[in-house]
XYZ file of C-alpha atoms in Angstrom:
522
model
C -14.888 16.253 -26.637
C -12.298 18.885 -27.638
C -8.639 18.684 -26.566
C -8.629 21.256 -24.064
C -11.172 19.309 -21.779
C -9.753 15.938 -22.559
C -6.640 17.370 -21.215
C -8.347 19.365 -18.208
C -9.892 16.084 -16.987
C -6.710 13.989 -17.366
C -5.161 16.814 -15.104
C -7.893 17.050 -12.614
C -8.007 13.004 -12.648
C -3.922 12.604 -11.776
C -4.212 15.593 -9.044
C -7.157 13.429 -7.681
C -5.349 10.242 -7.947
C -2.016 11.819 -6.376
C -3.999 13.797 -2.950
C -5.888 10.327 -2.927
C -2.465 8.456 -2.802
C -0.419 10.923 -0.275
C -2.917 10.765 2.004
C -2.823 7.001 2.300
C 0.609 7.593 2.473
C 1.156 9.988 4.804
C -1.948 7.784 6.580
C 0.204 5.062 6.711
C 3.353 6.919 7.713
C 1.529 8.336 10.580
C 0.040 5.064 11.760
C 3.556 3.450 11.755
C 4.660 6.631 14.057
C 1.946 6.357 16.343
C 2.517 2.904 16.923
C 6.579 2.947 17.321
C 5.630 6.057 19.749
C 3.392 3.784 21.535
C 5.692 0.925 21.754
C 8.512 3.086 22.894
C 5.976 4.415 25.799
C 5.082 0.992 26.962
C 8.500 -0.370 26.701
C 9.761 2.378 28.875
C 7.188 2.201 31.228
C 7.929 -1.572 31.423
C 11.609 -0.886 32.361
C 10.393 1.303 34.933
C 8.151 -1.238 36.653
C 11.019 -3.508 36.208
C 13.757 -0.997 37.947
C 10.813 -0.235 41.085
C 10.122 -4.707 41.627
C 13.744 -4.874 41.821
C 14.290 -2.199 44.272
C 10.968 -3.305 46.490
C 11.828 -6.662 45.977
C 15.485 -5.867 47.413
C 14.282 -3.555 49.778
C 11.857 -6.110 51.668
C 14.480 -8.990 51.708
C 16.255 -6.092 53.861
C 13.613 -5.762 56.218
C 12.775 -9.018 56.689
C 16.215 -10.505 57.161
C 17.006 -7.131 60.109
C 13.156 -7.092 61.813
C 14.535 -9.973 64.311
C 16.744 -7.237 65.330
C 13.936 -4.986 66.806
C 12.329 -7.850 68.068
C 15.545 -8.862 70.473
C 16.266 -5.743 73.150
C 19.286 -6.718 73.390
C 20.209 -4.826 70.053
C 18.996 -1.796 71.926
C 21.802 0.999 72.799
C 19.571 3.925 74.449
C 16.355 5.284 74.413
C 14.589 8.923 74.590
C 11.284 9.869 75.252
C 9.918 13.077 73.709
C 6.990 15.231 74.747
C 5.340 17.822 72.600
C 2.501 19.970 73.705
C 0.814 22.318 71.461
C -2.523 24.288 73.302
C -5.060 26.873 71.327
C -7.596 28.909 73.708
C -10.322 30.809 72.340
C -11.642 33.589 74.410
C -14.174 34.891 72.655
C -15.948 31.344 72.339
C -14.807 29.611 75.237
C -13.194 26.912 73.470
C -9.645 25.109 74.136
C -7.935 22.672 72.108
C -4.856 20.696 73.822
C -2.433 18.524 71.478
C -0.163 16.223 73.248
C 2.289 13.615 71.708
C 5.011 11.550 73.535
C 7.554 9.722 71.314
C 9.909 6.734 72.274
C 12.947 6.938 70.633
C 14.988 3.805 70.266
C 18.473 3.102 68.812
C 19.188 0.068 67.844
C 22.932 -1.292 66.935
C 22.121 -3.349 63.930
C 25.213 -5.263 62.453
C 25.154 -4.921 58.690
C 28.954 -6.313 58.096
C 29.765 -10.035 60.671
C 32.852 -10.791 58.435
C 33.868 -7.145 59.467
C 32.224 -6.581 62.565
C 30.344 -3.721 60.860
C 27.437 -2.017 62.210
C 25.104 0.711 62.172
C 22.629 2.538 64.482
C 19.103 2.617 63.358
C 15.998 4.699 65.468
C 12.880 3.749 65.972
C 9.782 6.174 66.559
C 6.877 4.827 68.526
C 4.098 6.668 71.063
C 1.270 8.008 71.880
C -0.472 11.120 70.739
C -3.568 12.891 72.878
C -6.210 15.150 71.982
C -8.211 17.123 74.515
C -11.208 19.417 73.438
C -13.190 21.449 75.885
C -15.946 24.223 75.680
C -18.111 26.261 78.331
C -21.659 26.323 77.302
C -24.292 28.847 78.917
C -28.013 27.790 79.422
C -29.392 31.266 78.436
C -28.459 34.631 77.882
C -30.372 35.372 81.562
C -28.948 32.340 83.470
C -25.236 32.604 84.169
C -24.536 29.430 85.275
C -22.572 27.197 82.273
C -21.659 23.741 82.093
C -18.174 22.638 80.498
C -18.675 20.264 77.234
C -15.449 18.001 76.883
C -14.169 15.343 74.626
C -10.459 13.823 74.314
C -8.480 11.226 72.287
C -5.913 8.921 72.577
C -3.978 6.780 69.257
C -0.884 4.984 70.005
C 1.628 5.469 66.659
C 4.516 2.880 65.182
C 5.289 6.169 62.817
C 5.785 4.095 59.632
C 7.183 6.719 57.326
C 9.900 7.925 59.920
C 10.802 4.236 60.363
C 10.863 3.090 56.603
C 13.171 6.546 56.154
C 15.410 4.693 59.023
C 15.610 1.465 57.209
C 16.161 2.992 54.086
C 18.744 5.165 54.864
C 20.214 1.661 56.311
C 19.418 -0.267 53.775
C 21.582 2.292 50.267
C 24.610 2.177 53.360
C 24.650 -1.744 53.147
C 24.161 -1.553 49.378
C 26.929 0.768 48.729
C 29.423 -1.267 47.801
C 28.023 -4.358 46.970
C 28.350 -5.927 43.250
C 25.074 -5.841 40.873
C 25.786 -9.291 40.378
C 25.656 -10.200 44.072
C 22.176 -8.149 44.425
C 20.013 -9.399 40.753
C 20.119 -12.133 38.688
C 20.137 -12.395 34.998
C 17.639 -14.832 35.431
C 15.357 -12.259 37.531
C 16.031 -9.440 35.441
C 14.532 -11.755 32.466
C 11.379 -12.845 33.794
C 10.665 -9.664 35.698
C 11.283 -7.485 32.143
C 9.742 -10.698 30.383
C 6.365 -9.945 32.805
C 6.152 -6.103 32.504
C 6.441 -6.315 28.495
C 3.571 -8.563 28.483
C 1.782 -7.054 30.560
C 2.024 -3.840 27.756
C 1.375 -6.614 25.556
C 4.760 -6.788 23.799
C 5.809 -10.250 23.653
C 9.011 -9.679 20.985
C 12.093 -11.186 21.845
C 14.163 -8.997 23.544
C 18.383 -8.685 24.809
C 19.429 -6.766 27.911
C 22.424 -5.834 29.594
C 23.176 -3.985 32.645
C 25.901 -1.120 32.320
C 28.057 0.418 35.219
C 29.839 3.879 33.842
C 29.586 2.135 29.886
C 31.294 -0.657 31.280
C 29.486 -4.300 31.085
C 28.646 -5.789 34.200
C 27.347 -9.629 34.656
C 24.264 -9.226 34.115
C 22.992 -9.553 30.481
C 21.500 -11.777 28.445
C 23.725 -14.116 25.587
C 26.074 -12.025 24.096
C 24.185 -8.818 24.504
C 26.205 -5.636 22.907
C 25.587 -1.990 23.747
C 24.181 0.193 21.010
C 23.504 3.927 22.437
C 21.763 4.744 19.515
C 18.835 1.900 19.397
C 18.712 0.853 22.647
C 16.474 1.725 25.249
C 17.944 2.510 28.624
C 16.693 3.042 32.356
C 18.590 3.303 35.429
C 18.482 0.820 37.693
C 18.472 0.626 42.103
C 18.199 4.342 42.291
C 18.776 6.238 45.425
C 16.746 8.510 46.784
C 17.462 11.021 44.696
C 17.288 9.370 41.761
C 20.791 8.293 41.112
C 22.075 5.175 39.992
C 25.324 4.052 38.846
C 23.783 1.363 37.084
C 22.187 1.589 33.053
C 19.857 -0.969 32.139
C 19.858 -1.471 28.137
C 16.966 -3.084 26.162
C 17.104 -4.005 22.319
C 14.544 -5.487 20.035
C 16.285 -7.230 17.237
C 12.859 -7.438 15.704
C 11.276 -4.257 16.641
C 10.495 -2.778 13.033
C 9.558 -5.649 11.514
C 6.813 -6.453 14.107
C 6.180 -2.806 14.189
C 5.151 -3.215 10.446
C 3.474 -6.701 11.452
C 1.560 -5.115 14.026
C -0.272 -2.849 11.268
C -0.273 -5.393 8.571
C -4.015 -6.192 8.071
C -4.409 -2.190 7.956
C -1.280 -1.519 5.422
C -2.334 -4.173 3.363
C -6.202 -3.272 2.766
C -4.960 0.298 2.516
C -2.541 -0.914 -0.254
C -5.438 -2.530 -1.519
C -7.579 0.494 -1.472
C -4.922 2.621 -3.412
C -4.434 0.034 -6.421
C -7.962 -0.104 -6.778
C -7.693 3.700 -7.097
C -4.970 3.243 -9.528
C -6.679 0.265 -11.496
C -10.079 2.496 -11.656
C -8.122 5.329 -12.833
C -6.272 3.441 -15.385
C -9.224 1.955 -16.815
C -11.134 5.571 -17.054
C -8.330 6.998 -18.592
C -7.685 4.278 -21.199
C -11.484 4.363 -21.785
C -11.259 8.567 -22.326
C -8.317 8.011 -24.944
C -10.267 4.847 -26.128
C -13.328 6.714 -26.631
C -11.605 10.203 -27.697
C -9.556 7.723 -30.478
C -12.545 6.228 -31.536
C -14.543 8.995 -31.891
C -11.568 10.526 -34.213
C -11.637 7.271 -35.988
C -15.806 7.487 -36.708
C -15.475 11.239 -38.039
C -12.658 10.330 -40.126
C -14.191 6.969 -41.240
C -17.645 9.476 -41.785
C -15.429 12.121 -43.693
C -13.435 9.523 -45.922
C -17.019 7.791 -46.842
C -18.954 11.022 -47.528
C -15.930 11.808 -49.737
C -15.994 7.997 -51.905
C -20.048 8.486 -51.926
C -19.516 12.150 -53.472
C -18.059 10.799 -56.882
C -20.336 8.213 -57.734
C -23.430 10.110 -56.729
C -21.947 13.103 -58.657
C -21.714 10.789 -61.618
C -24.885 9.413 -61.109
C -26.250 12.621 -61.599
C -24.061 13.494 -64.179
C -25.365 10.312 -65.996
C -29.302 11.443 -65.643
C -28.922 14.952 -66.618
C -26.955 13.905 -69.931
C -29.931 11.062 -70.403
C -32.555 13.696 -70.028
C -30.911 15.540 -73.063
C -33.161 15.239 -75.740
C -30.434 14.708 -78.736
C -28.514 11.822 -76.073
C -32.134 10.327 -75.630
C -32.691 9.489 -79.129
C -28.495 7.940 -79.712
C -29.350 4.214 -77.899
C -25.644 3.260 -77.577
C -25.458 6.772 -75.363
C -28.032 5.633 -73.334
C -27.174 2.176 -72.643
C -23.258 3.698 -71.909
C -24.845 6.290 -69.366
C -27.150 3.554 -68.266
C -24.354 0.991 -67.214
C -22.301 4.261 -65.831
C -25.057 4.294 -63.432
C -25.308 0.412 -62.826
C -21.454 0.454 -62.416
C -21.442 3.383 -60.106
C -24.442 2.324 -57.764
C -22.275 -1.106 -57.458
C -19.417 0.582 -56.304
C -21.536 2.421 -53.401
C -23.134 -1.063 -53.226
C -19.982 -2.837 -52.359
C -18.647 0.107 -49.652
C -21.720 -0.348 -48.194
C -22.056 -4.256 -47.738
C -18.447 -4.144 -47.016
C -19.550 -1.979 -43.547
C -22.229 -4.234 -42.856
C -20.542 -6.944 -43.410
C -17.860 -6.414 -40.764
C -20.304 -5.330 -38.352
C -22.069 -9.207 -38.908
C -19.149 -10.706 -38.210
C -18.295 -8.348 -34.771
C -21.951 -9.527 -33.593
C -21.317 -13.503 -34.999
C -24.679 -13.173 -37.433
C -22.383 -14.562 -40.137
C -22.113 -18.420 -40.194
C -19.003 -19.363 -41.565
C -19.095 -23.164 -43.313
C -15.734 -25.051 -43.310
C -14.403 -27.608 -45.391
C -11.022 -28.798 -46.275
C -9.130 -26.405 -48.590
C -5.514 -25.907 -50.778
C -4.248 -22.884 -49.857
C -2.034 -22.211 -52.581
C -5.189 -22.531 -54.681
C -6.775 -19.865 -52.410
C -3.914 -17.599 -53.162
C -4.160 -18.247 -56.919
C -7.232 -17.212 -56.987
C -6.655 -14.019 -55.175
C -3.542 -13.139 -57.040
C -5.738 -13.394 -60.348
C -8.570 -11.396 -58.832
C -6.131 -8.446 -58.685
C -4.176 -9.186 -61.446
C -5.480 -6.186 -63.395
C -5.271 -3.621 -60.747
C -1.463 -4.364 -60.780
C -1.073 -4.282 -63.989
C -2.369 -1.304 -64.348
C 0.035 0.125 -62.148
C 3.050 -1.365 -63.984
C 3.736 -3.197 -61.083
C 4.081 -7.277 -60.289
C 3.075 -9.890 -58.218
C 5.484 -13.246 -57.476
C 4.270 -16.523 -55.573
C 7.301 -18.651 -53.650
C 5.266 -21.245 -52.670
C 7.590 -23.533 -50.255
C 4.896 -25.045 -48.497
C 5.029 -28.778 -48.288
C 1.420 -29.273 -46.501
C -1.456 -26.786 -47.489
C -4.272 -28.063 -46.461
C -7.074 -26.217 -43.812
C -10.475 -25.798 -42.699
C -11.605 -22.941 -43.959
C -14.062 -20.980 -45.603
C -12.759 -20.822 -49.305
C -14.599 -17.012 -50.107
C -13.839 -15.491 -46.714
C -10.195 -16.645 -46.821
C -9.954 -15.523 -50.926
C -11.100 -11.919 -49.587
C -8.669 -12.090 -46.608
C -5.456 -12.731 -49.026
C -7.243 -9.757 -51.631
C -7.380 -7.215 -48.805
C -3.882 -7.766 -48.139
C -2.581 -7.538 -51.518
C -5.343 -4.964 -51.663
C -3.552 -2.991 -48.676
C 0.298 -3.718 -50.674
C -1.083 -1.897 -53.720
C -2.618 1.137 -52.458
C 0.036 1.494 -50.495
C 3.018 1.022 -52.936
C 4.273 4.600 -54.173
C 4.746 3.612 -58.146
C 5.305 0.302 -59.569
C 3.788 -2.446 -56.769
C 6.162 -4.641 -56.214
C 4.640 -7.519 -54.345
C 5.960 -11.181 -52.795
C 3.923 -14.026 -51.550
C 5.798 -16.775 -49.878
C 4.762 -20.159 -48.033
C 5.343 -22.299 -46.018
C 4.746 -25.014 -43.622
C 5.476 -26.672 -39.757
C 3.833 -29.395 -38.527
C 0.849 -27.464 -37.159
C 0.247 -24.952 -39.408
C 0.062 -23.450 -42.872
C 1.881 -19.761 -43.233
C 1.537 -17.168 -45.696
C 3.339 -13.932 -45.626
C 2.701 -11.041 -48.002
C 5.708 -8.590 -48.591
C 5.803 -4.781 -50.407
C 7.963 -1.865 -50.684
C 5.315 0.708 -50.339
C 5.559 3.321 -47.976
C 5.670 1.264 -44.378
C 3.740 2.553 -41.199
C 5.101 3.435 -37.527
C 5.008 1.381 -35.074
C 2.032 3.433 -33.453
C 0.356 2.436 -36.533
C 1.063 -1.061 -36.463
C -0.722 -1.939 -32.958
C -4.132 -0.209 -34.370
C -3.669 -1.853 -38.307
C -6.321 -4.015 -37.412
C -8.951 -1.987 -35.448
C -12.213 -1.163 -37.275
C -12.018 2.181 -39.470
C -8.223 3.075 -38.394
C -6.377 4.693 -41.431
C -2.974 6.202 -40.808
C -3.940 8.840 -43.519
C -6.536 10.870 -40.930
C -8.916 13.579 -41.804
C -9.852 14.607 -45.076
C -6.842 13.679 -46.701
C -7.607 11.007 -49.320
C -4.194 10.193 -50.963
C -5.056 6.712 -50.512
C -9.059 5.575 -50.561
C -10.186 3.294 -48.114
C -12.232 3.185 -44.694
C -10.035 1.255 -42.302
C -11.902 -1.838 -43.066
C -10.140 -3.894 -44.720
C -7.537 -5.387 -42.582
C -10.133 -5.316 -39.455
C -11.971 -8.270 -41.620
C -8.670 -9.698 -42.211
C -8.435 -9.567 -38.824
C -11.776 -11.120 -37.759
C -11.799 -13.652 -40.897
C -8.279 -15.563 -39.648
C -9.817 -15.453 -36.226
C -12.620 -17.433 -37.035
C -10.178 -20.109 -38.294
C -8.285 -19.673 -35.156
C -5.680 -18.441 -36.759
C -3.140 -15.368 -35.861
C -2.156 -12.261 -38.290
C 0.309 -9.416 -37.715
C 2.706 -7.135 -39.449
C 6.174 -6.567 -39.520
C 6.849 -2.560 -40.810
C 9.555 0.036 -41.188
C 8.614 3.393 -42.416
C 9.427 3.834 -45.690
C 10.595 0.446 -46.816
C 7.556 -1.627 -47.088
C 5.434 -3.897 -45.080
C 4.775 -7.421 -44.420
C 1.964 -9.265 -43.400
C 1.798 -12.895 -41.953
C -0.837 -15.077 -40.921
C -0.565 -18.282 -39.382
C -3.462 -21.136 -40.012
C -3.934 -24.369 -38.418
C -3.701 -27.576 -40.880
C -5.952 -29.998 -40.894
């Protein structure tokens, strides 16, 4: 995959991801508006039902405490009766409509004050209202003689809307100057708010208190305080018109976080929903990278092993050609020296390749691994002499500190020599000049430790979390300053493993390395 498309698809991937994540939120934003809009709808539709049972409940403990009034005549002052008469003829088809209505008119003295002797006047409207329909009706168009077809009506009326606008009227004059307190109860004003909100199915707890000009009046609940700007408001015993002297306020202490309560099961799955989204997306794009490093790993692990194969093959051949040489053919010593060049060589390809296999056994578990109790420092002896020469060579040195009071493990004497000679291994190839190379040990009461030390050339910190991953070189490419196909330190790394033991390294560009692995004693 080149880099251009790796990089297209990570863009394309974190626009997808971000849409996918604004529109849950902006989803969830909305949701949360609807529903305050909602709950601010009901709730004022609930204090609006509350205002009109007040007002009808007020307004019918009027009437009922004045109706003896029109009951007794002696309340009566005057009355009137009224007569209209309304008439329609039509000549053209004989017909005539007659409207007739005579009204009663009563005044009543109704006493609305007995401390103060007060009283008011108050009509009412009764009577009776008749309707008389006539039309002359021929036989035939030859026969003039007609008959006359009549009908007529009669309704007796109380006039109900003329007489509630009468007590009405009666009933704000009464009210005028009367104290809140004196006409609703806190204790009303509760349960009749309490009812309406439930009935909306909002069953929060709730404070009210009833205003006059932004002055408190009696009526509230606890130590309810005004707040403008949160509270919702309605006026209260309005007048005809409308107007009302009186505020109700409403808060809901716990209004937002019900709100959010209200929508939970919803917010939460759609939380759900988007780190899924972010957990899937994660994953792909640590797989891409994953993939994209590990494919740079295979061709550089393919290009570093093409380039070890090239020299012993080209000796190889080297070897053969020189053989075929008639006057080499005949010298035996030149032979046998060309012959073991060849043995030599094909063991080195040999040993690469058994050492690729080898870690690929041990990935899959086709290796069994036999245990028995073993002295560490005699592991490390061993492995120390194994690459005694290569140091040597180099000018360089290898010293033991072996502090360790307990050194005994399970382990698998070969596989753990090979662990300790990739390490020391690693320290020489990577050592610029003389190697200069420290083994120390030591001991707690659980485990052995081991820690190798150099002043080669260090690694970064990026390279330190992928030391131990199969084929990973620092050195990438075709670049072959140091030989070696990131394999190494992966077997280390699957070798202390199996023992259940840990490794790691501890690196600073530049001024050396140190490895350290931890093994469980017996």
């Amino acid at each position: 995959m080149g880099k251009r498309i790796f990089i297209l698809i990570v863009v394309l991937m974190s626009i997808s991801l971000i849409g996918i994540i604004a529109v849950q939120v902006y989803w969830i934003n909305e949701s949360i508006k609807n529903k305050q809009q909602q709950f601010e709808s009901n709730v004022k539709i609930a204090l609006a039902q509350t205002s009109e049972r007040i007002k009808e409940r007020e307004y019918n403990e009027f009437v009922q405490s004045h109706e003896k009034f029109f009951e007794s005549y002696k309340y009566r002052t005057s009355a009137e009766i009224k007569n209209y008469l309304f008439q329609q003829i039509d000549t053209t088809s004989k017909r005539k409509f007659t409207f007739g209505a005579t009204i009663l008119e009563e005044n009543f003295k109704i006493p609305v004050d007995f401390v103060n002797n007060d009283s008011t006047v108050i009509k009412r409207f009764s009577g009776k209202e008749d309707i008389f329909f006539s039309q002359v009706i021929s036989s035939d168009d030859n026969d003039f003689s007609a008959f006359t077809d009549e009908s007529s009506f009669t309704t007796f009326k109380t006039y109900p809307r003329w007489n509630r606008q009468q007590m009405e009227d009666m009933f704000r004059e009464s009210k005028r100057f009367t104290p809140i307190h004196q006409r609703l109860s806190s204790r009303e004003l509760n349960n009749t708010l309490k009812d309406e909100l439930a009935k909306r199915n909002i069953r929060q707890n709730f404070k009210f208190g009833v205003y006059e000009g932004g002055l408190a009046t009696p009526i509230k609940s606890g130590y309810f305080k005004m707040n403008p700007n949160n509270d919702y408001q309605y006026p209260l015993l309005e007048d005809s018109e409308g107007n009302s002297k009186y505020k109700l306020h409403v808060s809901f202490p716990d209004e937002r976080k019900n709100l959010v309560s209200g929508i939970l099961q919803i917010l939460l799955l759609s939380l759900l929903f988007i780190g899924i989204i972010i957990a899937a997306f994660s994953t792909s794009l640590y797989q891409l990278v994953r993939q994209k490093k590990i494919s740079e790993i295979k061709t550089d692990f393919i290009n570093n092993m093409t380039h070890e194969f090239k020299t012993p093959i080209a000796t190889i051949n080297l070897a053969l050609d020189a053989i075929k040489n008639p006057k080499i053919i005949k010298d035996e010593d030149k032979v046998l020296r060309y012959v073991q060049m060849i043995r030599d060589e094909n063991k080195r390809m040999h040993g690469q390749v058994e050492n690729v296999l080898r870690i690929s056994r041990l990935e899959k578990n086709q290796i069994e691994i036999s245990k028995e109790a073993i002295d560490m420092h005699d592991v490390i002896e061993e492995a120390t002499e194994h690459v005694h020469l290569l140091v040597s060579d180099k000018k360089g040195k290898i010293k033991t500190h072996f502090e360790a009071i307990s050194t005994e493990v399970l382990g698998n004497s070969f596989h753990l020599t090979n662990v300790v000679v990739n390490i020391l291994e690693n320290a020489i190839k990577y050592s610029e000049g003389a190697p200069k190379i420290d083994v120390f040990t030591e001991s707690t009461n659980k485990y052995f430790i081991f820690k190798i030390k150099d002043e080669g050339v260090g690694m970064s910190k990026n390279a330190q979390k992928y030391v131990f991953d199969k084929f990973y070189r620092e050195h990438k490419g075709n670049i072959h300053n140091v030989k070696g196909h990131g394999l190494g330190l992966a077997y280390v790394k699957e070798i202390i493993d199996n023992h259940h033991g840990t490794v790691y390294v501890e690196s600073e560009k530049g001024k050396g390395s140190t490895f350290t692995v931890k093994l469980p004693l017996i």
